[in-house]
Amino acid sequence: MFRHMELAAVPPNAFTFAGIIAACSSSGHPQGLQAGRQLHARVFKFALEHDTSVCNALVDFYSKSSARLLDLVHAFNATDTPNVVSWTAFISGLARHGRDEDAFAAFAEMRASGVQPNSFTVSTLLKGCTSSQCFVNAAKIHAYVLKTSLQSLDVSVGNSLVDLYSRFARMDGAWTVATSMALVRDSFTYTSLAKGLNQVGLPNKALEMIVHMFQEGVHVDSFSLACFLSAAATLPSIEPGMQLHCCSVKLGLSSQVSVSNSLINMYSKHKCLEDAKSVLQSIREPSVVSWNALISGLASNGSYYEALSVFEDMTLGGAQPDAITFSIVLHACTHGGLVDIGINHFNSMRKHFGVSPQRSHYTLFLDMLGRAGRLAEAACTIEAMPIQPDLSMYRNLLAFCELHNDLVVGENVARKALELYPSDTVFQNMLSGICGAAWKHDRGVHVHSMKSDAAISFDVSTSSMR
DNA sequence: ATAGGGTTAG
């Protein structure tokens, strides 16, 4: 429509730009970023770069669409007199980039500049709070909220606090806030509570939330139901899970993908793999989570080959696997003894699916090779990795060298490990493993650490270690 | 023009 407007020579105004820029940030299309940048240029052409709404739309756009933090900072700095909306969009962007501390700093700066935060600002700030360092700041925000809210808590702010405490496993704090929200609790409140209770290992308590919801007339929706099904998945009996399945059908929520995904998980955890499979088949457009849940369910029930076959179905159908998919696949290959298949999948994850192996994938991959006794390949992998290997990776690999009596690889791995981690205690621990292997092989070994100027020798003739 | 909840691994 914007193009039609241009062709019709109708000059766009600030409202036009605010609307069309917002469309770019919420479209979910990769072209959104490109289109938004072009519109940014048009803003200057029409001399609207000082309009507050346009500036705010741009801040929000760069916050949501650009991977570059500088884009966001520039857009915010270009705003002449930032108002509460500008600051909130900016804080939201900082949080999205994982800059918790900066988000709190911006909040302080905002208040210092005389702009009063609103409930949107506080919710944004609390959601962005992920590190335990920031939890301390968040507790101060709680105090600030209590001090400034004249009557009762805003629902969104209250829910953000409940969620915050739940995320940090502080269920007492979450419950206290929820209690203070007596008349305004909604499905958001209960979803956060249920998720938190699941995380601290209290699935029965999580399921009790359903009773509260019924009593208070709060509707169970797909989000809360997903959490309840997740709780039911960990119970010893399948009954509550099946009741929730019935419940989801009665509520008309059984075709929601998140509910189906939780059902797949729930049936898998109770070893009802046929049910899990039929739920997957019932989904019109399975998400990556749906596939992951089934592949994982099959693998953890020992059906490694079938798990890999479902992975094939997934990719042949054009679904995009993610980092979790490959973790599950590697795990299945390791425990199913399907090493060559695992190597192929590991090599194809970046090449064919654009998923870069993370540290955890390398750990799984090394574990797979180590278990299978393919230690030379494992040693090559640990050397060629684009990330610095963990100490635990070396420890595990050395343990496999010992297990498989591969002293040659073991010595090389130990030497490399010592170059990276030259601390003496580590050195001793590793060497005792290698010397153990040397002893089994009835040969001596001498390893020297350049950095710590330490060395250990194991002398076969005297069975002594120096 | 700005905000709050979900399901999958180990």
Tab-separated table of C-alpha atoms (C1' of nucleotides) in Angstrom:
chain	number	residue	atom	x	y	z
A	1	MET	CA	0.000	0.000	0.000
A	2	PHE	CA	2.934	2.299	0.724
A	3	ARG	CA	4.188	1.790	-2.819
A	4	HIS	CA	0.718	2.465	-4.207
A	5	MET	CA	0.708	5.625	-2.166
A	6	GLU	CA	4.029	6.713	-3.630
A	7	LEU	CA	2.884	5.983	-7.167
A	8	ALA	CA	-0.237	7.997	-6.495
A	9	ALA	CA	2.075	10.863	-5.407
A	10	VAL	CA	0.366	11.207	-2.053
A	11	PRO	CA	3.040	12.551	0.313
A	12	PRO	CA	3.529	10.355	3.382
A	13	ASN	CA	3.433	12.003	6.804
A	14	ALA	CA	4.702	11.007	10.230
A	15	PHE	CA	1.763	8.659	10.790
A	16	THR	CA	2.530	6.902	7.521
A	17	PHE	CA	6.158	6.352	8.461
A	18	ALA	CA	5.437	5.271	12.012
A	19	GLY	CA	3.030	2.665	10.662
A	20	ILE	CA	5.131	1.338	7.822
A	21	ILE	CA	8.324	1.179	9.896
A	22	ALA	CA	6.457	-0.752	12.590
A	23	ALA	CA	5.340	-3.182	9.882
A	24	CYS	CA	8.989	-3.791	8.975
A	25	SER	CA	9.927	-4.737	12.505
A	26	SER	CA	7.029	-7.095	13.076
A	27	SER	CA	6.829	-8.760	9.673
A	28	GLY	CA	9.275	-11.492	10.581
A	29	HIS	CA	10.584	-11.321	7.032
A	30	PRO	CA	14.301	-11.099	6.489
A	31	GLN	CA	13.608	-8.288	3.995
A	32	GLY	CA	12.156	-6.296	6.859
A	33	LEU	CA	15.597	-5.053	7.845
A	34	GLN	CA	16.429	-3.898	4.332
A	35	ALA	CA	13.051	-2.254	3.858
A	36	GLY	CA	13.303	-0.514	7.210
A	37	ARG	CA	16.701	0.951	6.385
A	38	GLN	CA	15.350	2.289	3.092
A	39	LEU	CA	12.390	3.848	4.863
A	40	HIS	CA	14.825	5.407	7.321
A	41	ALA	CA	16.410	7.226	4.367
A	42	ARG	CA	12.987	8.315	3.137
A	43	VAL	CA	12.310	9.828	6.562
A	44	PHE	CA	15.070	12.371	5.872
A	45	LYS	CA	13.767	13.050	2.387
A	46	PHE	CA	10.468	14.121	3.900
A	47	ALA	CA	12.193	15.977	6.771
A	48	LEU	CA	10.487	13.894	9.425
A	49	GLU	CA	13.643	12.881	11.292
A	50	HIS	CA	12.686	15.027	14.284
A	51	ASP	CA	9.208	13.613	14.697
A	52	THR	CA	8.958	11.740	17.986
A	53	SER	CA	6.697	8.966	16.741
A	54	VAL	CA	8.870	8.341	13.710
A	55	CYS	CA	12.009	8.287	15.846
A	56	ASN	CA	10.398	5.898	18.283
A	57	ALA	CA	9.275	3.620	15.471
A	58	LEU	CA	12.873	3.583	14.248
A	59	VAL	CA	14.269	2.814	17.703
A	60	ASP	CA	11.785	-0.033	18.010
A	61	PHE	CA	12.593	-1.216	14.504
A	62	TYR	CA	16.367	-1.391	15.077
A	63	SER	CA	15.757	-2.896	18.483
A	64	LYS	CA	13.757	-5.775	17.014
A	65	SER	CA	15.326	-6.268	13.610
A	66	SER	CA	19.010	-5.485	13.684
A	67	ALA	CA	21.677	-7.697	15.135
A	68	ARG	CA	23.892	-4.650	15.514
A	69	LEU	CA	23.698	-2.930	18.845
A	70	LEU	CA	25.102	0.243	17.262
A	71	ASP	CA	22.052	0.592	15.008
A	72	LEU	CA	19.907	0.767	18.108
A	73	VAL	CA	22.184	3.207	19.907
A	74	HIS	CA	22.357	5.510	16.891
A	75	ALA	CA	18.605	5.491	16.438
A	76	PHE	CA	18.089	6.309	20.094
A	77	ASN	CA	20.731	9.058	20.093
A	78	ALA	CA	19.057	10.611	17.068
A	79	THR	CA	15.893	11.133	19.104
A	80	ASP	CA	15.877	14.799	20.176
A	81	THR	CA	13.938	14.550	23.405
A	82	PRO	CA	13.357	10.917	24.261
A	83	ASN	CA	10.041	10.307	25.989
A	84	VAL	CA	8.915	7.265	27.935
A	85	VAL	CA	8.234	5.344	24.731
A	86	SER	CA	11.692	6.045	23.299
A	87	TRP	CA	13.376	5.001	26.527
A	88	THR	CA	11.272	1.845	26.815
A	89	ALA	CA	12.001	0.792	23.252
A	90	PHE	CA	15.697	1.475	23.868
A	91	ILE	CA	15.769	-0.508	27.106
A	92	SER	CA	13.927	-3.333	25.378
A	93	GLY	CA	16.598	-3.415	22.675
A	94	LEU	CA	19.425	-3.431	25.208
A	95	ALA	CA	17.769	-6.334	26.987
A	96	ARG	CA	17.341	-8.153	23.698
A	97	HIS	CA	21.088	-7.879	23.137
A	98	GLY	CA	21.696	-9.405	26.556
A	99	ARG	CA	22.950	-6.098	27.972
A	100	ASP	CA	21.196	-6.338	31.332
A	101	GLU	CA	23.541	-3.948	33.070
A	102	ASP	CA	23.209	-1.359	30.327
A	103	ALA	CA	19.433	-1.688	30.480
A	104	PHE	CA	19.461	-0.885	34.184
A	105	ALA	CA	21.890	1.970	33.565
A	106	ALA	CA	19.555	3.371	30.901
A	107	PHE	CA	16.661	3.101	33.340
A	108	ALA	CA	18.614	5.162	35.888
A	109	GLU	CA	19.578	7.675	33.219
A	110	MET	CA	15.967	7.917	32.137
A	111	ARG	CA	14.820	8.766	35.640
A	112	ALA	CA	17.685	11.217	36.087
A	113	SER	CA	16.594	12.987	32.910
A	114	GLY	CA	13.164	13.502	34.408
A	115	VAL	CA	11.198	10.995	32.321
A	116	GLN	CA	8.810	8.958	34.460
A	117	PRO	CA	8.866	5.202	33.726
A	118	ASN	CA	5.506	3.513	33.192
A	119	SER	CA	4.375	-0.097	33.502
A	120	PHE	CA	5.702	-0.884	30.017
A	121	THR	CA	9.159	0.298	31.047
A	122	VAL	CA	9.204	-1.739	34.233
A	123	SER	CA	7.948	-4.917	32.526
A	124	THR	CA	10.573	-4.564	29.842
A	125	LEU	CA	13.326	-4.066	32.363
A	126	LEU	CA	12.285	-7.038	34.473
A	127	LYS	CA	11.996	-9.336	31.496
A	128	GLY	CA	15.494	-8.453	30.372
A	129	CYS	CA	16.924	-9.362	33.726
A	130	THR	CA	18.693	-12.691	33.186
A	131	SER	CA	21.905	-12.724	35.189
A	132	SER	CA	22.017	-13.305	38.912
A	133	GLN	CA	23.949	-10.058	39.162
A	134	CYS	CA	20.880	-8.269	37.821
A	135	PHE	CA	18.550	-10.056	40.163
A	136	VAL	CA	19.829	-7.724	42.885
A	137	ASN	CA	18.898	-4.735	40.725
A	138	ALA	CA	15.527	-6.321	39.997
A	139	ALA	CA	14.784	-6.606	43.698
A	140	LYS	CA	15.347	-2.854	43.893
A	141	ILE	CA	12.889	-2.398	41.056
A	142	HIS	CA	10.381	-4.370	43.102
A	143	ALA	CA	10.873	-1.914	45.948
A	144	TYR	CA	10.617	0.999	43.534
A	145	VAL	CA	7.352	-0.380	42.141
A	146	LEU	CA	5.888	-0.805	45.620
A	147	LYS	CA	6.885	2.739	46.505
A	148	THR	CA	5.515	4.386	43.375
A	149	SER	CA	2.320	2.440	42.717
A	150	LEU	CA	-0.365	4.385	44.525
A	151	GLN	CA	-3.072	1.735	44.569
A	152	SER	CA	-2.509	-1.851	43.532
A	153	LEU	CA	0.131	-3.271	41.276
A	154	ASP	CA	-0.349	-3.005	37.535
A	155	VAL	CA	-1.150	-6.520	36.260
A	156	SER	CA	1.670	-6.600	33.735
A	157	VAL	CA	4.192	-5.371	36.255
A	158	GLY	CA	2.913	-7.850	38.836
A	159	ASN	CA	3.170	-10.654	36.311
A	160	SER	CA	6.669	-9.580	35.356
A	161	LEU	CA	7.659	-9.749	39.009
A	162	VAL	CA	6.070	-13.185	39.434
A	163	ASP	CA	7.931	-14.343	36.362
A	164	LEU	CA	11.182	-12.807	37.555
A	165	TYR	CA	11.052	-14.586	40.909
A	166	SER	CA	10.008	-17.837	39.215
A	167	ARG	CA	12.886	-17.671	36.753
A	168	PHE	CA	15.311	-17.363	39.640
A	169	ALA	CA	13.643	-20.270	41.486
A	170	ARG	CA	12.430	-17.905	44.236
A	171	MET	CA	8.984	-19.375	44.527
A	172	ASP	CA	8.340	-17.735	47.884
A	173	GLY	CA	8.858	-14.320	46.309
A	174	ALA	CA	6.753	-15.248	43.286
A	175	TRP	CA	3.959	-16.458	45.527
A	176	THR	CA	4.061	-13.332	47.684
A	177	VAL	CA	3.599	-11.100	44.644
A	178	ALA	CA	0.864	-13.350	43.247
A	179	THR	CA	-0.959	-13.197	46.572
A	180	SER	CA	-0.870	-9.412	46.496
A	181	MET	CA	-2.551	-9.554	43.087
A	182	ALA	CA	-5.677	-11.216	44.477
A	183	LEU	CA	-8.212	-9.647	42.143
A	184	VAL	CA	-6.172	-9.342	38.995
A	185	ARG	CA	-4.398	-12.675	38.636
A	186	ASP	CA	-4.697	-13.970	35.093
A	187	SER	CA	-3.375	-16.814	32.964
A	188	PHE	CA	0.002	-15.043	32.664
A	189	THR	CA	0.384	-15.126	36.442
A	190	TYR	CA	-0.415	-18.822	36.644
A	191	THR	CA	1.740	-19.750	33.676
A	192	SER	CA	4.768	-18.140	35.304
A	193	LEU	CA	4.010	-19.829	38.615
A	194	ALA	CA	3.528	-23.241	37.017
A	195	LYS	CA	6.712	-22.954	35.014
A	196	GLY	CA	8.668	-21.927	38.093
A	197	LEU	CA	7.245	-24.807	40.118
A	198	ASN	CA	8.181	-27.208	37.329
A	199	GLN	CA	11.709	-25.888	37.356
A	200	VAL	CA	12.155	-26.408	41.069
A	201	GLY	CA	10.833	-29.947	40.771
A	202	LEU	CA	7.346	-29.476	42.206
A	203	PRO	CA	5.072	-30.688	39.411
A	204	ASN	CA	2.202	-31.481	41.783
A	205	LYS	CA	2.264	-27.928	43.078
A	206	ALA	CA	2.282	-26.719	39.478
A	207	LEU	CA	-0.842	-28.754	38.742
A	208	GLU	CA	-2.556	-27.284	41.805
A	209	MET	CA	-2.556	-23.970	39.958
A	210	ILE	CA	-5.326	-25.331	37.731
A	211	VAL	CA	-7.599	-25.515	40.756
A	212	HIS	CA	-6.894	-21.883	41.593
A	213	MET	CA	-7.618	-20.897	38.015
A	214	PHE	CA	-11.003	-22.647	38.029
A	215	GLN	CA	-11.884	-21.125	41.384
A	216	GLU	CA	-11.060	-17.644	40.157
A	217	GLY	CA	-12.582	-18.039	36.729
A	218	VAL	CA	-9.255	-17.591	34.975
A	219	HIS	CA	-9.292	-19.397	31.647
A	220	VAL	CA	-6.723	-22.075	30.972
A	221	ASP	CA	-5.105	-21.226	27.652
A	222	SER	CA	-2.525	-22.895	25.448
A	223	PHE	CA	0.408	-21.317	27.311
A	224	SER	CA	-0.651	-22.464	30.753
A	225	LEU	CA	-1.759	-25.852	29.436
A	226	ALA	CA	1.694	-26.413	27.941
A	227	CYS	CA	3.178	-25.895	31.407
A	228	PHE	CA	0.675	-28.206	33.053
A	229	LEU	CA	1.370	-30.930	30.514
A	230	SER	CA	5.046	-30.451	31.163
A	231	ALA	CA	4.371	-31.018	34.860
A	232	ALA	CA	2.294	-34.105	34.093
A	233	ALA	CA	5.108	-35.509	31.973
A	234	THR	CA	7.320	-35.898	35.032
A	235	LEU	CA	4.756	-37.654	37.262
A	236	PRO	CA	4.945	-41.398	37.833
A	237	SER	CA	1.399	-41.909	36.513
A	238	ILE	CA	0.198	-41.032	33.041
A	239	GLU	CA	-3.371	-40.420	34.284
A	240	PRO	CA	-3.115	-36.673	34.969
A	241	GLY	CA	-1.474	-36.208	31.577
A	242	MET	CA	-4.296	-38.038	29.818
A	243	GLN	CA	-6.863	-35.993	31.721
A	244	LEU	CA	-5.133	-32.847	30.554
A	245	HIS	CA	-5.226	-34.197	27.019
A	246	CYS	CA	-9.021	-34.560	27.346
A	247	CYS	CA	-9.107	-31.118	28.869
A	248	SER	CA	-7.260	-29.636	25.915
A	249	VAL	CA	-9.772	-31.180	23.494
A	250	LYS	CA	-12.733	-29.847	25.483
A	251	LEU	CA	-11.206	-26.384	25.622
A	252	GLY	CA	-10.524	-26.460	21.898
A	253	LEU	CA	-6.803	-26.071	22.481
A	254	SER	CA	-5.585	-29.449	21.273
A	255	SER	CA	-4.680	-28.121	17.839
A	256	GLN	CA	-2.441	-25.393	19.233
A	257	VAL	CA	1.101	-26.359	18.354
A	258	SER	CA	2.516	-25.644	21.799
A	259	VAL	CA	-0.096	-27.946	23.349
A	260	SER	CA	0.648	-30.678	20.818
A	261	ASN	CA	4.351	-30.316	21.486
A	262	SER	CA	3.784	-30.771	25.193
A	263	LEU	CA	1.588	-33.775	24.475
A	264	ILE	CA	4.345	-35.385	22.420
A	265	ASN	CA	6.706	-34.849	25.312
A	266	MET	CA	4.213	-36.096	27.883
A	267	TYR	CA	3.440	-39.317	25.984
A	268	SER	CA	7.135	-39.892	25.242
A	269	LYS	CA	8.098	-39.524	28.883
A	270	HIS	CA	5.497	-42.169	29.721
A	271	LYS	CA	6.835	-44.454	27.009
A	272	CYS	CA	3.672	-44.154	24.889
A	273	LEU	CA	5.539	-43.572	21.670
A	274	GLU	CA	2.668	-44.542	19.377
A	275	ASP	CA	0.573	-41.804	20.984
A	276	ALA	CA	3.431	-39.364	20.669
A	277	LYS	CA	3.778	-40.175	16.982
A	278	SER	CA	0.083	-39.811	16.302
A	279	VAL	CA	0.075	-36.390	17.980
A	280	LEU	CA	2.891	-35.308	15.679
A	281	GLN	CA	0.963	-36.546	12.670
A	282	SER	CA	-2.048	-34.532	13.749
A	283	ILE	CA	-0.128	-31.258	13.618
A	284	ARG	CA	-0.724	-29.283	10.463
A	285	GLU	CA	2.629	-27.541	10.569
A	286	PRO	CA	4.958	-29.169	13.103
A	287	SER	CA	7.479	-26.758	14.573
A	288	VAL	CA	11.080	-27.591	15.272
A	289	VAL	CA	10.012	-28.173	18.877
A	290	SER	CA	7.500	-30.816	17.768
A	291	TRP	CA	10.201	-32.745	15.924
A	292	ASN	CA	12.735	-32.331	18.703
A	293	ALA	CA	10.258	-33.646	21.248
A	294	LEU	CA	9.571	-36.802	19.245
A	295	ILE	CA	13.184	-37.469	18.241
A	296	SER	CA	14.229	-37.031	21.840
A	297	GLY	CA	11.392	-39.234	23.047
A	298	LEU	CA	12.442	-42.049	20.730
A	299	ALA	CA	16.129	-41.707	21.570
A	300	SER	CA	15.580	-41.713	25.298
A	301	ASN	CA	13.480	-44.849	24.971
A	302	GLY	CA	16.296	-46.643	23.179
A	303	SER	CA	14.863	-46.378	19.663
A	304	TYR	CA	17.967	-44.724	18.280
A	305	TYR	CA	17.521	-45.837	14.737
A	306	GLU	CA	13.929	-44.686	14.603
A	307	ALA	CA	14.953	-41.378	16.150
A	308	LEU	CA	17.348	-40.839	13.254
A	309	SER	CA	14.702	-41.896	10.801
A	310	VAL	CA	12.331	-39.256	12.205
A	311	PHE	CA	15.159	-36.746	11.851
A	312	GLU	CA	15.308	-37.718	8.167
A	313	ASP	CA	11.545	-37.227	7.868
A	314	MET	CA	11.972	-33.828	9.421
A	315	THR	CA	14.646	-32.598	7.051
A	316	LEU	CA	13.150	-34.243	3.957
A	317	GLY	CA	9.946	-32.400	4.733
A	318	GLY	CA	11.887	-29.163	4.652
A	319	ALA	CA	11.781	-28.373	8.368
A	320	GLN	CA	14.763	-26.473	9.719
A	321	PRO	CA	16.559	-28.291	12.553
A	322	ASP	CA	18.117	-26.191	15.306
A	323	ALA	CA	20.932	-26.543	17.819
A	324	ILE	CA	18.784	-28.695	20.108
A	325	THR	CA	17.924	-31.064	17.249
A	326	PHE	CA	21.599	-31.749	16.671
A	327	SER	CA	22.260	-32.260	20.359
A	328	ILE	CA	19.560	-34.927	20.386
A	329	VAL	CA	20.797	-36.501	17.159
A	330	LEU	CA	24.384	-36.685	18.412
A	331	HIS	CA	23.188	-38.147	21.684
A	332	ALA	CA	21.195	-40.786	19.777
A	333	CYS	CA	24.194	-41.669	17.614
A	334	THR	CA	26.460	-41.976	20.649
A	335	HIS	CA	24.186	-44.298	22.553
A	336	GLY	CA	23.059	-46.230	19.505
A	337	GLY	CA	26.660	-46.858	18.446
A	338	LEU	CA	25.907	-45.154	15.123
A	339	VAL	CA	29.208	-43.348	14.997
A	340	ASP	CA	29.690	-42.891	11.256
A	341	ILE	CA	26.171	-41.550	10.907
A	342	GLY	CA	26.881	-39.220	13.790
A	343	ILE	CA	30.040	-37.935	12.120
A	344	ASN	CA	28.083	-37.242	8.949
A	345	HIS	CA	25.397	-35.351	10.829
A	346	PHE	CA	27.959	-33.348	12.745
A	347	ASN	CA	29.728	-32.392	9.541
A	348	SER	CA	26.502	-31.460	7.801
A	349	MET	CA	24.984	-29.326	10.524
A	350	ARG	CA	26.669	-26.128	9.442
A	351	LYS	CA	27.116	-26.987	5.788
A	352	HIS	CA	23.597	-28.133	4.991
A	353	PHE	CA	21.510	-26.617	7.781
A	354	GLY	CA	23.367	-23.465	8.760
A	355	VAL	CA	23.571	-24.476	12.406
A	356	SER	CA	27.032	-23.677	13.802
A	357	PRO	CA	28.240	-26.285	16.285
A	358	GLN	CA	28.368	-24.846	19.800
A	359	ARG	CA	30.618	-25.870	22.652
A	360	SER	CA	27.986	-28.379	23.762
A	361	HIS	CA	27.953	-30.003	20.331
A	362	TYR	CA	31.710	-30.447	20.413
A	363	THR	CA	31.379	-32.015	23.858
A	364	LEU	CA	28.807	-34.469	22.526
A	365	PHE	CA	30.833	-35.171	19.400
A	366	LEU	CA	34.037	-35.841	21.351
A	367	ASP	CA	32.100	-38.052	23.723
A	368	MET	CA	30.746	-40.054	20.805
A	369	LEU	CA	34.181	-40.563	19.256
A	370	GLY	CA	35.797	-41.262	22.610
A	371	ARG	CA	33.292	-43.898	23.627
A	372	ALA	CA	33.702	-45.619	20.290
A	373	GLY	CA	37.465	-45.684	20.764
A	374	ARG	CA	38.047	-43.440	17.749
A	375	LEU	CA	40.585	-41.467	19.669
A	376	ALA	CA	42.778	-40.249	16.839
A	377	GLU	CA	39.724	-38.607	15.265
A	378	ALA	CA	38.750	-37.151	18.603
A	379	ALA	CA	42.248	-35.763	19.098
A	380	CYS	CA	42.143	-34.163	15.637
A	381	THR	CA	38.757	-32.645	16.433
A	382	ILE	CA	39.863	-31.126	19.693
A	383	GLU	CA	42.860	-29.561	17.937
A	384	ALA	CA	40.928	-28.203	14.979
A	385	MET	CA	38.001	-26.801	16.966
A	386	PRO	CA	37.243	-23.117	16.359
A	387	ILE	CA	36.635	-22.609	20.079
A	388	GLN	CA	39.013	-23.195	22.959
A	389	PRO	CA	38.481	-26.687	24.387
A	390	ASP	CA	37.315	-26.983	27.996
A	391	LEU	CA	39.449	-28.634	30.577
A	392	SER	CA	36.614	-31.142	30.990
A	393	MET	CA	36.824	-32.013	27.304
A	394	TYR	CA	40.472	-32.955	27.790
A	395	ARG	CA	39.693	-34.836	30.974
A	396	ASN	CA	36.969	-36.868	29.304
A	397	LEU	CA	39.103	-37.582	26.290
A	398	LEU	CA	42.018	-38.697	28.469
A	399	ALA	CA	39.700	-40.968	30.378
A	400	PHE	CA	38.676	-42.578	27.096
A	401	CYS	CA	42.335	-42.934	26.119
A	402	GLU	CA	42.884	-44.780	29.353
A	403	LEU	CA	39.783	-46.889	28.880
A	404	HIS	CA	40.814	-47.920	25.388
A	405	ASN	CA	44.498	-48.206	26.312
A	406	ASP	CA	45.457	-45.723	23.639
A	407	LEU	CA	48.589	-44.334	25.177
A	408	VAL	CA	49.937	-42.698	22.043
A	409	VAL	CA	46.934	-40.444	21.569
A	410	GLY	CA	46.733	-40.029	25.331
A	411	GLU	CA	50.225	-38.585	25.569
A	412	ASN	CA	49.587	-36.146	22.734
A	413	VAL	CA	46.296	-35.036	24.182
A	414	ALA	CA	47.888	-34.540	27.595
A	415	ARG	CA	50.647	-32.400	26.095
A	416	LYS	CA	48.151	-30.197	24.291
A	417	ALA	CA	46.055	-29.894	27.402
A	418	LEU	CA	49.047	-28.770	29.402
A	419	GLU	CA	49.858	-26.035	26.919
A	420	LEU	CA	46.417	-24.571	27.459
A	421	TYR	CA	45.962	-25.377	31.137
A	422	PRO	CA	49.390	-25.348	32.730
A	423	SER	CA	48.291	-25.308	36.348
A	424	ASP	CA	50.112	-27.855	38.456
A	425	THR	CA	47.145	-29.618	40.044
A	426	VAL	CA	45.547	-30.098	36.668
A	427	PHE	CA	48.844	-31.376	35.389
A	428	GLN	CA	49.068	-33.934	38.164
A	429	ASN	CA	45.528	-35.153	37.673
A	430	MET	CA	45.964	-35.663	33.989
A	431	LEU	CA	49.291	-37.276	34.312
A	432	SER	CA	48.116	-39.784	36.842
A	433	GLY	CA	45.599	-40.938	34.245
A	434	ILE	CA	48.171	-41.182	31.534
A	435	CYS	CA	50.722	-42.877	33.775
A	436	GLY	CA	48.058	-45.364	34.689
A	437	ALA	CA	47.722	-46.168	31.028
A	438	ALA	CA	51.486	-46.298	30.678
A	439	TRP	CA	51.669	-48.753	33.493
A	440	LYS	CA	49.116	-50.994	31.791
A	441	HIS	CA	51.221	-50.852	28.670
A	442	ASP	CA	54.382	-51.495	30.554
A	443	ARG	CA	56.163	-48.486	29.146
A	444	GLY	CA	57.497	-45.240	30.499
A	445	VAL	CA	56.195	-41.820	29.755
A	446	HIS	CA	57.585	-38.363	30.188
A	447	VAL	CA	55.464	-35.276	29.850
A	448	HIS	CA	56.773	-31.780	30.259
A	449	SER	CA	54.785	-28.608	30.681
A	450	MET	CA	56.539	-25.657	29.068
A	451	LYS	CA	54.506	-22.983	30.783
A	452	SER	CA	54.599	-24.208	34.340
A	453	ASP	CA	58.107	-25.582	34.044
A	454	ALA	CA	56.907	-28.816	35.589
A	455	ALA	CA	57.387	-32.335	34.425
A	456	ILE	CA	56.318	-35.773	35.443
A	457	SER	CA	58.015	-38.997	34.569
A	458	PHE	CA	56.810	-42.462	35.082
A	459	ASP	CA	59.508	-45.042	35.247
A	460	VAL	CA	58.389	-48.559	34.487
A	461	SER	CA	61.380	-50.296	36.025
A	462	THR	CA	60.817	-48.737	39.421
A	463	SER	CA	57.055	-48.095	39.053
A	464	SER	CA	57.668	-44.626	40.375
A	465	MET	CA	56.364	-41.280	39.385
A	466	ARG	CA	58.504	-38.188	39.675
B	1	DA	C1'	5.562	4.935	18.914
B	2	DT	C1'	6.769	1.145	24.151
B	3	DA	C1'	5.242	-4.103	28.044
B	4	DG	C1'	3.942	-9.373	30.808
B	5	DG	C1'	3.231	-16.123	30.086
B	6	DG	C1'	4.659	-21.756	26.595
B	7	DT	C1'	6.266	-26.594	24.579
B	8	DT	C1'	11.969	-29.641	22.905
B	9	DA	C1'	18.268	-31.751	25.136
B	10	DG	C1'	21.972	-32.585	28.557
